mmCIF file with all atom_site columns, C-alpha atoms in Angstrom:
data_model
loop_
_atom_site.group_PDB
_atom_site.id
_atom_site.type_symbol
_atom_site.label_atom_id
_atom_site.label_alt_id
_atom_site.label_comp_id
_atom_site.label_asym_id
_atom_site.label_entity_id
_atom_site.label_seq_id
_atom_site.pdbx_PDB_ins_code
_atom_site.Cartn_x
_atom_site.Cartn_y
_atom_site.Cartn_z
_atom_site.occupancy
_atom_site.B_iso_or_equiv
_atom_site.pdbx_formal_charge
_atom_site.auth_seq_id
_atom_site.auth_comp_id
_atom_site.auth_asym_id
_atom_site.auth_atom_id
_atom_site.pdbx_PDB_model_num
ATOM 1  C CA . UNK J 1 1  ? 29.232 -29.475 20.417 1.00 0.00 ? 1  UNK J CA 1
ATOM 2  C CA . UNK J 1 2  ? 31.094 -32.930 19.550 1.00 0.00 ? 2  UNK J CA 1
ATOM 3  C CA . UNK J 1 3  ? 34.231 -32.705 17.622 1.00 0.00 ? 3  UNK J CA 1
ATOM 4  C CA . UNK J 1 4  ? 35.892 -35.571 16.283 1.00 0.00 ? 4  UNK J CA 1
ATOM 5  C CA . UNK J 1 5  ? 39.230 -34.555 16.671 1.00 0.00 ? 5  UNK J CA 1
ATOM 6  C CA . UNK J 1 6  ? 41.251 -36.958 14.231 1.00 0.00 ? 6  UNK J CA 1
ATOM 7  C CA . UNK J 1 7  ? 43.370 -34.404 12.922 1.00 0.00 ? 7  UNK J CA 1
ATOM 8  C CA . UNK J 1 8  ? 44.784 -31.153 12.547 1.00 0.00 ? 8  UNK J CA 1
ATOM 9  C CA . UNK J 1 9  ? 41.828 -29.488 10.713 1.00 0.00 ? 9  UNK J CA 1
ATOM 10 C CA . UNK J 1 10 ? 39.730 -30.624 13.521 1.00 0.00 ? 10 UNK J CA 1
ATOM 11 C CA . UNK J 1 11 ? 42.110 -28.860 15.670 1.00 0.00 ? 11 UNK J CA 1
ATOM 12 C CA . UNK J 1 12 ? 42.150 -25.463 14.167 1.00 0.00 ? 12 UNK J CA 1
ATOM 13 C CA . UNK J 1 13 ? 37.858 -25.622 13.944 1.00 0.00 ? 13 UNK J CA 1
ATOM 14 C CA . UNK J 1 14 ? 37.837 -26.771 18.006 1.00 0.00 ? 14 UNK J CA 1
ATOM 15 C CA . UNK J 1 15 ? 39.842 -23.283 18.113 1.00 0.00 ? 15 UNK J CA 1
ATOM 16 C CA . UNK J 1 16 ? 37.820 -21.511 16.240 1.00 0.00 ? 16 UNK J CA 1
ATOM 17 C CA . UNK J 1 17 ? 34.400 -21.987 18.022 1.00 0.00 ? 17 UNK J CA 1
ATOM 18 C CA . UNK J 1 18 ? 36.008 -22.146 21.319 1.00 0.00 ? 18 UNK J CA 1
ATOM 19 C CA . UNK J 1 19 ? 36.961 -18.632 20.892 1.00 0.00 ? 19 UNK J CA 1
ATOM 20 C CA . UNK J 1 20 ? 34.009 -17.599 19.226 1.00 0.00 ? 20 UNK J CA 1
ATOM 21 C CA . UNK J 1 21 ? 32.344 -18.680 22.728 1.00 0.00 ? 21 UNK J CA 1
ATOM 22 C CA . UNK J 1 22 ? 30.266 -21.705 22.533 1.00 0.00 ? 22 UNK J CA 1
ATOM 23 C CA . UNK J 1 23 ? 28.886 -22.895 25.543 1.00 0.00 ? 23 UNK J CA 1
ATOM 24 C CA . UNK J 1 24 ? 30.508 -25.789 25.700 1.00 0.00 ? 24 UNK J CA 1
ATOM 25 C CA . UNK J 1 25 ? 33.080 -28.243 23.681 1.00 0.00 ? 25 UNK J CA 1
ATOM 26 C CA . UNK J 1 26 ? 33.569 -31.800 23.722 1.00 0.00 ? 26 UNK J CA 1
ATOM 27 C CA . UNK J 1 27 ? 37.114 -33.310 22.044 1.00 0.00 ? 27 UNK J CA 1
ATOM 28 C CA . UNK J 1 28 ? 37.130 -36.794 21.462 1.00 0.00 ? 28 UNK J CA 1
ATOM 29 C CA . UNK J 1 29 ? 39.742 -39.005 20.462 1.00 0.00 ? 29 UNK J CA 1
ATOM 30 C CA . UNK J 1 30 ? 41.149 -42.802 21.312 1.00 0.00 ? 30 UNK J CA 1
ATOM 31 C CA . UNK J 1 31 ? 44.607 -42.190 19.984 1.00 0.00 ? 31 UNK J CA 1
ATOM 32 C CA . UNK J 1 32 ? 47.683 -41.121 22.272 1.00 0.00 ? 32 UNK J CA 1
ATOM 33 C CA . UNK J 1 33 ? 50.164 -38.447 21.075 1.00 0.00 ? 33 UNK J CA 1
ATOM 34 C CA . UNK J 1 34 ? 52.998 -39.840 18.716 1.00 0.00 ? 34 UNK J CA 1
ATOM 35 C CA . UNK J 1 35 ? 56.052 -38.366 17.709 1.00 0.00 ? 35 UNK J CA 1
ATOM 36 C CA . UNK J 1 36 ? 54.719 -37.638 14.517 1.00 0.00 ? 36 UNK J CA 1
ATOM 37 C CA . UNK J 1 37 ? 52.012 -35.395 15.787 1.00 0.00 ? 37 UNK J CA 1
ATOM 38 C CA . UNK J 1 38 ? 54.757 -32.962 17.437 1.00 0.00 ? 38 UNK J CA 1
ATOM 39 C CA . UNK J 1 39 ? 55.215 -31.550 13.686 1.00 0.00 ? 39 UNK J CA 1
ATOM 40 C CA . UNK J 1 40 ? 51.318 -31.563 12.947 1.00 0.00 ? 40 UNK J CA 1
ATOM 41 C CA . UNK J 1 41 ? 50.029 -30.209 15.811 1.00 0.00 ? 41 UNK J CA 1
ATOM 42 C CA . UNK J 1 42 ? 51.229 -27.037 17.635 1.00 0.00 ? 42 UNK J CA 1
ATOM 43 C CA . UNK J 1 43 ? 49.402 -28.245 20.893 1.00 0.00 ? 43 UNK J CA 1
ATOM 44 C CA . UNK J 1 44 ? 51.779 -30.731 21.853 1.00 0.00 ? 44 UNK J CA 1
ATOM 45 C CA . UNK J 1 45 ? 55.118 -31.426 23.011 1.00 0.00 ? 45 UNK J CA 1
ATOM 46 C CA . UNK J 1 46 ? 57.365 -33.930 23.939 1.00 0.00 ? 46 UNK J CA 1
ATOM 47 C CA . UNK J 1 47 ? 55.903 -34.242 27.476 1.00 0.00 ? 47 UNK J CA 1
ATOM 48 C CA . UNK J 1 48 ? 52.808 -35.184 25.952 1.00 0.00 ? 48 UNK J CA 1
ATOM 49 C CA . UNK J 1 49 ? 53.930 -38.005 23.946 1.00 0.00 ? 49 UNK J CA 1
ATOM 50 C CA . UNK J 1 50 ? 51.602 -41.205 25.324 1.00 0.00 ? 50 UNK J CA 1
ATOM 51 C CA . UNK J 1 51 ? 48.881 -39.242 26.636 1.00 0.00 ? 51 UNK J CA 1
ATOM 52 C CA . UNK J 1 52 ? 45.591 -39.314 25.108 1.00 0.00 ? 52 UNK J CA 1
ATOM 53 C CA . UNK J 1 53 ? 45.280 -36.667 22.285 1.00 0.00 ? 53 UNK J CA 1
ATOM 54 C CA . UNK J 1 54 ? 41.885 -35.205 23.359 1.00 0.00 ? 54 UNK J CA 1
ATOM 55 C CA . UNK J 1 55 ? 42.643 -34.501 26.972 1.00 0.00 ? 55 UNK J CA 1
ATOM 56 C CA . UNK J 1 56 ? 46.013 -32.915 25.985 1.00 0.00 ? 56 UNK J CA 1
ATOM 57 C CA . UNK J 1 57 ? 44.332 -30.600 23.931 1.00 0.00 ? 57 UNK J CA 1
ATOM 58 C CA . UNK J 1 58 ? 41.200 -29.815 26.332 1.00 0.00 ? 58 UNK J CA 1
ATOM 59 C CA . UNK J 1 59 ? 43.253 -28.622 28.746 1.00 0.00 ? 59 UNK J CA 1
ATOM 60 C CA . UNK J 1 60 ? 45.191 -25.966 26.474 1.00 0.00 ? 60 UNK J CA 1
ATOM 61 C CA . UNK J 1 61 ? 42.634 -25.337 24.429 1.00 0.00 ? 61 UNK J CA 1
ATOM 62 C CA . UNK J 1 62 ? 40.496 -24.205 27.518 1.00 0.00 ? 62 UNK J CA 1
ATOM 63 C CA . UNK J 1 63 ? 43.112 -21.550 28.158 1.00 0.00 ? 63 UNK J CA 1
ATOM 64 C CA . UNK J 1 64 ? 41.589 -19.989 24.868 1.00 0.00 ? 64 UNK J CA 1
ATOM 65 C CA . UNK J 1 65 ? 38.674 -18.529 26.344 1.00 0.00 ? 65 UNK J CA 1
ATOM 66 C CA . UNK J 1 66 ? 37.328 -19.869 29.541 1.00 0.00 ? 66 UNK J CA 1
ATOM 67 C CA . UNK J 1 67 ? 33.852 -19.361 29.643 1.00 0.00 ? 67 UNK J CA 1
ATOM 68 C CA . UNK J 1 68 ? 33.627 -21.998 27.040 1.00 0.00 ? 68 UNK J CA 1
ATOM 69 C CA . UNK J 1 69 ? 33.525 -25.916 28.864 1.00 0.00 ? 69 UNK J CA 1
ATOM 70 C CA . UNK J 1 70 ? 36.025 -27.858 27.195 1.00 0.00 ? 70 UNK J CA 1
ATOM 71 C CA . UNK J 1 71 ? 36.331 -31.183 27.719 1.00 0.00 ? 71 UNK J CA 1
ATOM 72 C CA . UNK J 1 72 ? 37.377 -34.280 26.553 1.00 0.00 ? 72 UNK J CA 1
ATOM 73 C CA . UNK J 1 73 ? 35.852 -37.917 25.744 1.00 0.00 ? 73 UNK J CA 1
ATOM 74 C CA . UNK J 1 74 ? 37.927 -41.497 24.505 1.00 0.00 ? 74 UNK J CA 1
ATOM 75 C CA . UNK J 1 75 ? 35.138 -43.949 24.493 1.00 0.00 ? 75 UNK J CA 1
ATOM 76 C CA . UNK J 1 76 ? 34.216 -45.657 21.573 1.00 0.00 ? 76 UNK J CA 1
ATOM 77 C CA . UNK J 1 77 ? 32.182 -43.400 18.824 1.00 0.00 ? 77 UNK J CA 1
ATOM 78 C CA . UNK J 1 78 ? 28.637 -44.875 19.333 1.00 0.00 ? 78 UNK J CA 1
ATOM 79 C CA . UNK J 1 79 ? 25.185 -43.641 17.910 1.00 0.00 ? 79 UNK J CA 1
ATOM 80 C CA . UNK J 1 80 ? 24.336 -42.396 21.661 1.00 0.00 ? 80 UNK J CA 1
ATOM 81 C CA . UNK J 1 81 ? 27.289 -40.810 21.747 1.00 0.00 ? 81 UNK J CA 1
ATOM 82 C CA . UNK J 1 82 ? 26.886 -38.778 18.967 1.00 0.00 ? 82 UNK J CA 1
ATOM 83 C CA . UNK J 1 83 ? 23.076 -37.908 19.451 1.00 0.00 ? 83 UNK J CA 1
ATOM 84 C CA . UNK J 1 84 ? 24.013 -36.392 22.606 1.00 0.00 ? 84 UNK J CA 1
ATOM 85 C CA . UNK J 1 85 ? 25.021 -33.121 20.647 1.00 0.00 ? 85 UNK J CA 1
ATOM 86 C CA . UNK J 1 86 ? 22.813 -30.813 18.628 1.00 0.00 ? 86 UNK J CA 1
ATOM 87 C CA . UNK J 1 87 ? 26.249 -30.136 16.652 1.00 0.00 ? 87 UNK J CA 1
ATOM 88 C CA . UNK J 1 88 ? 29.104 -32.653 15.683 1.00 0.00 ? 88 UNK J CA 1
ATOM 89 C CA . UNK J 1 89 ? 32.112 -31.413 13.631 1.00 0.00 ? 89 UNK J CA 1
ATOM 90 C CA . UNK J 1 90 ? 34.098 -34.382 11.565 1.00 0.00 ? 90 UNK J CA 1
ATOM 91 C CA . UNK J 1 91 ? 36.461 -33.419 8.935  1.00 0.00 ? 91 UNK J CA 1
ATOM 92 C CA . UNK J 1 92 ? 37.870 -36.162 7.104  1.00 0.00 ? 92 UNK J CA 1
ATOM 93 C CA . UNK J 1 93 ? 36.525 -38.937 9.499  1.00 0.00 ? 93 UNK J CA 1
ATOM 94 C CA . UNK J 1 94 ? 34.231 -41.914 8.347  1.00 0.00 ? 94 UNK J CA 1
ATOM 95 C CA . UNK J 1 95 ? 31.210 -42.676 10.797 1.00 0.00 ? 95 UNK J CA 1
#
């Protein structure tokens, strides 16, 4: 399962099927953590500000339940990329 993870309610659905117990979860996102996001996004904190958004989160969010793979991806959002996965979650992203 892909998730685009370019905000919050991205966030709370990568939660929610990680501890339902997917096999496996890929995050992806380009952008690093801002100052902003600290407010947004109960994940990070300020030690986290300039690392990459996705990896942040895969390695918290894999505390969750840890039979489920998480894992994280920043390259660009290409056709392969996405038909890699049977399932790709995007809420309120553009492809």
């Amino acid at each position: 399962m892909l998730i685009l993870f370019h905000n919050e309610i991205n966030l709370d659905a990568a939660k929610n099927v990680i501890l339902a117990g997917v096999k496996s979860v890929v995050l992806h996102d380009k952008k690093s953590v801002e100052t902003w996001d600290l407010g947004a996004n109960f994940y990070f904190s300020e030690s986290d500000i300039g690392k990459n958004r996705a990896l942040v989160c895969a390695n918290k969010l894999q505390e969750l339940n840890t039979t489920v793979l998480v894992t994280a991806d920043t390259s660009e959002i290409t056709e392969a990329l996405i038909s890699d996965f049977q399932v790709v979650i995007s809420v309120l992203f553009q492809l």
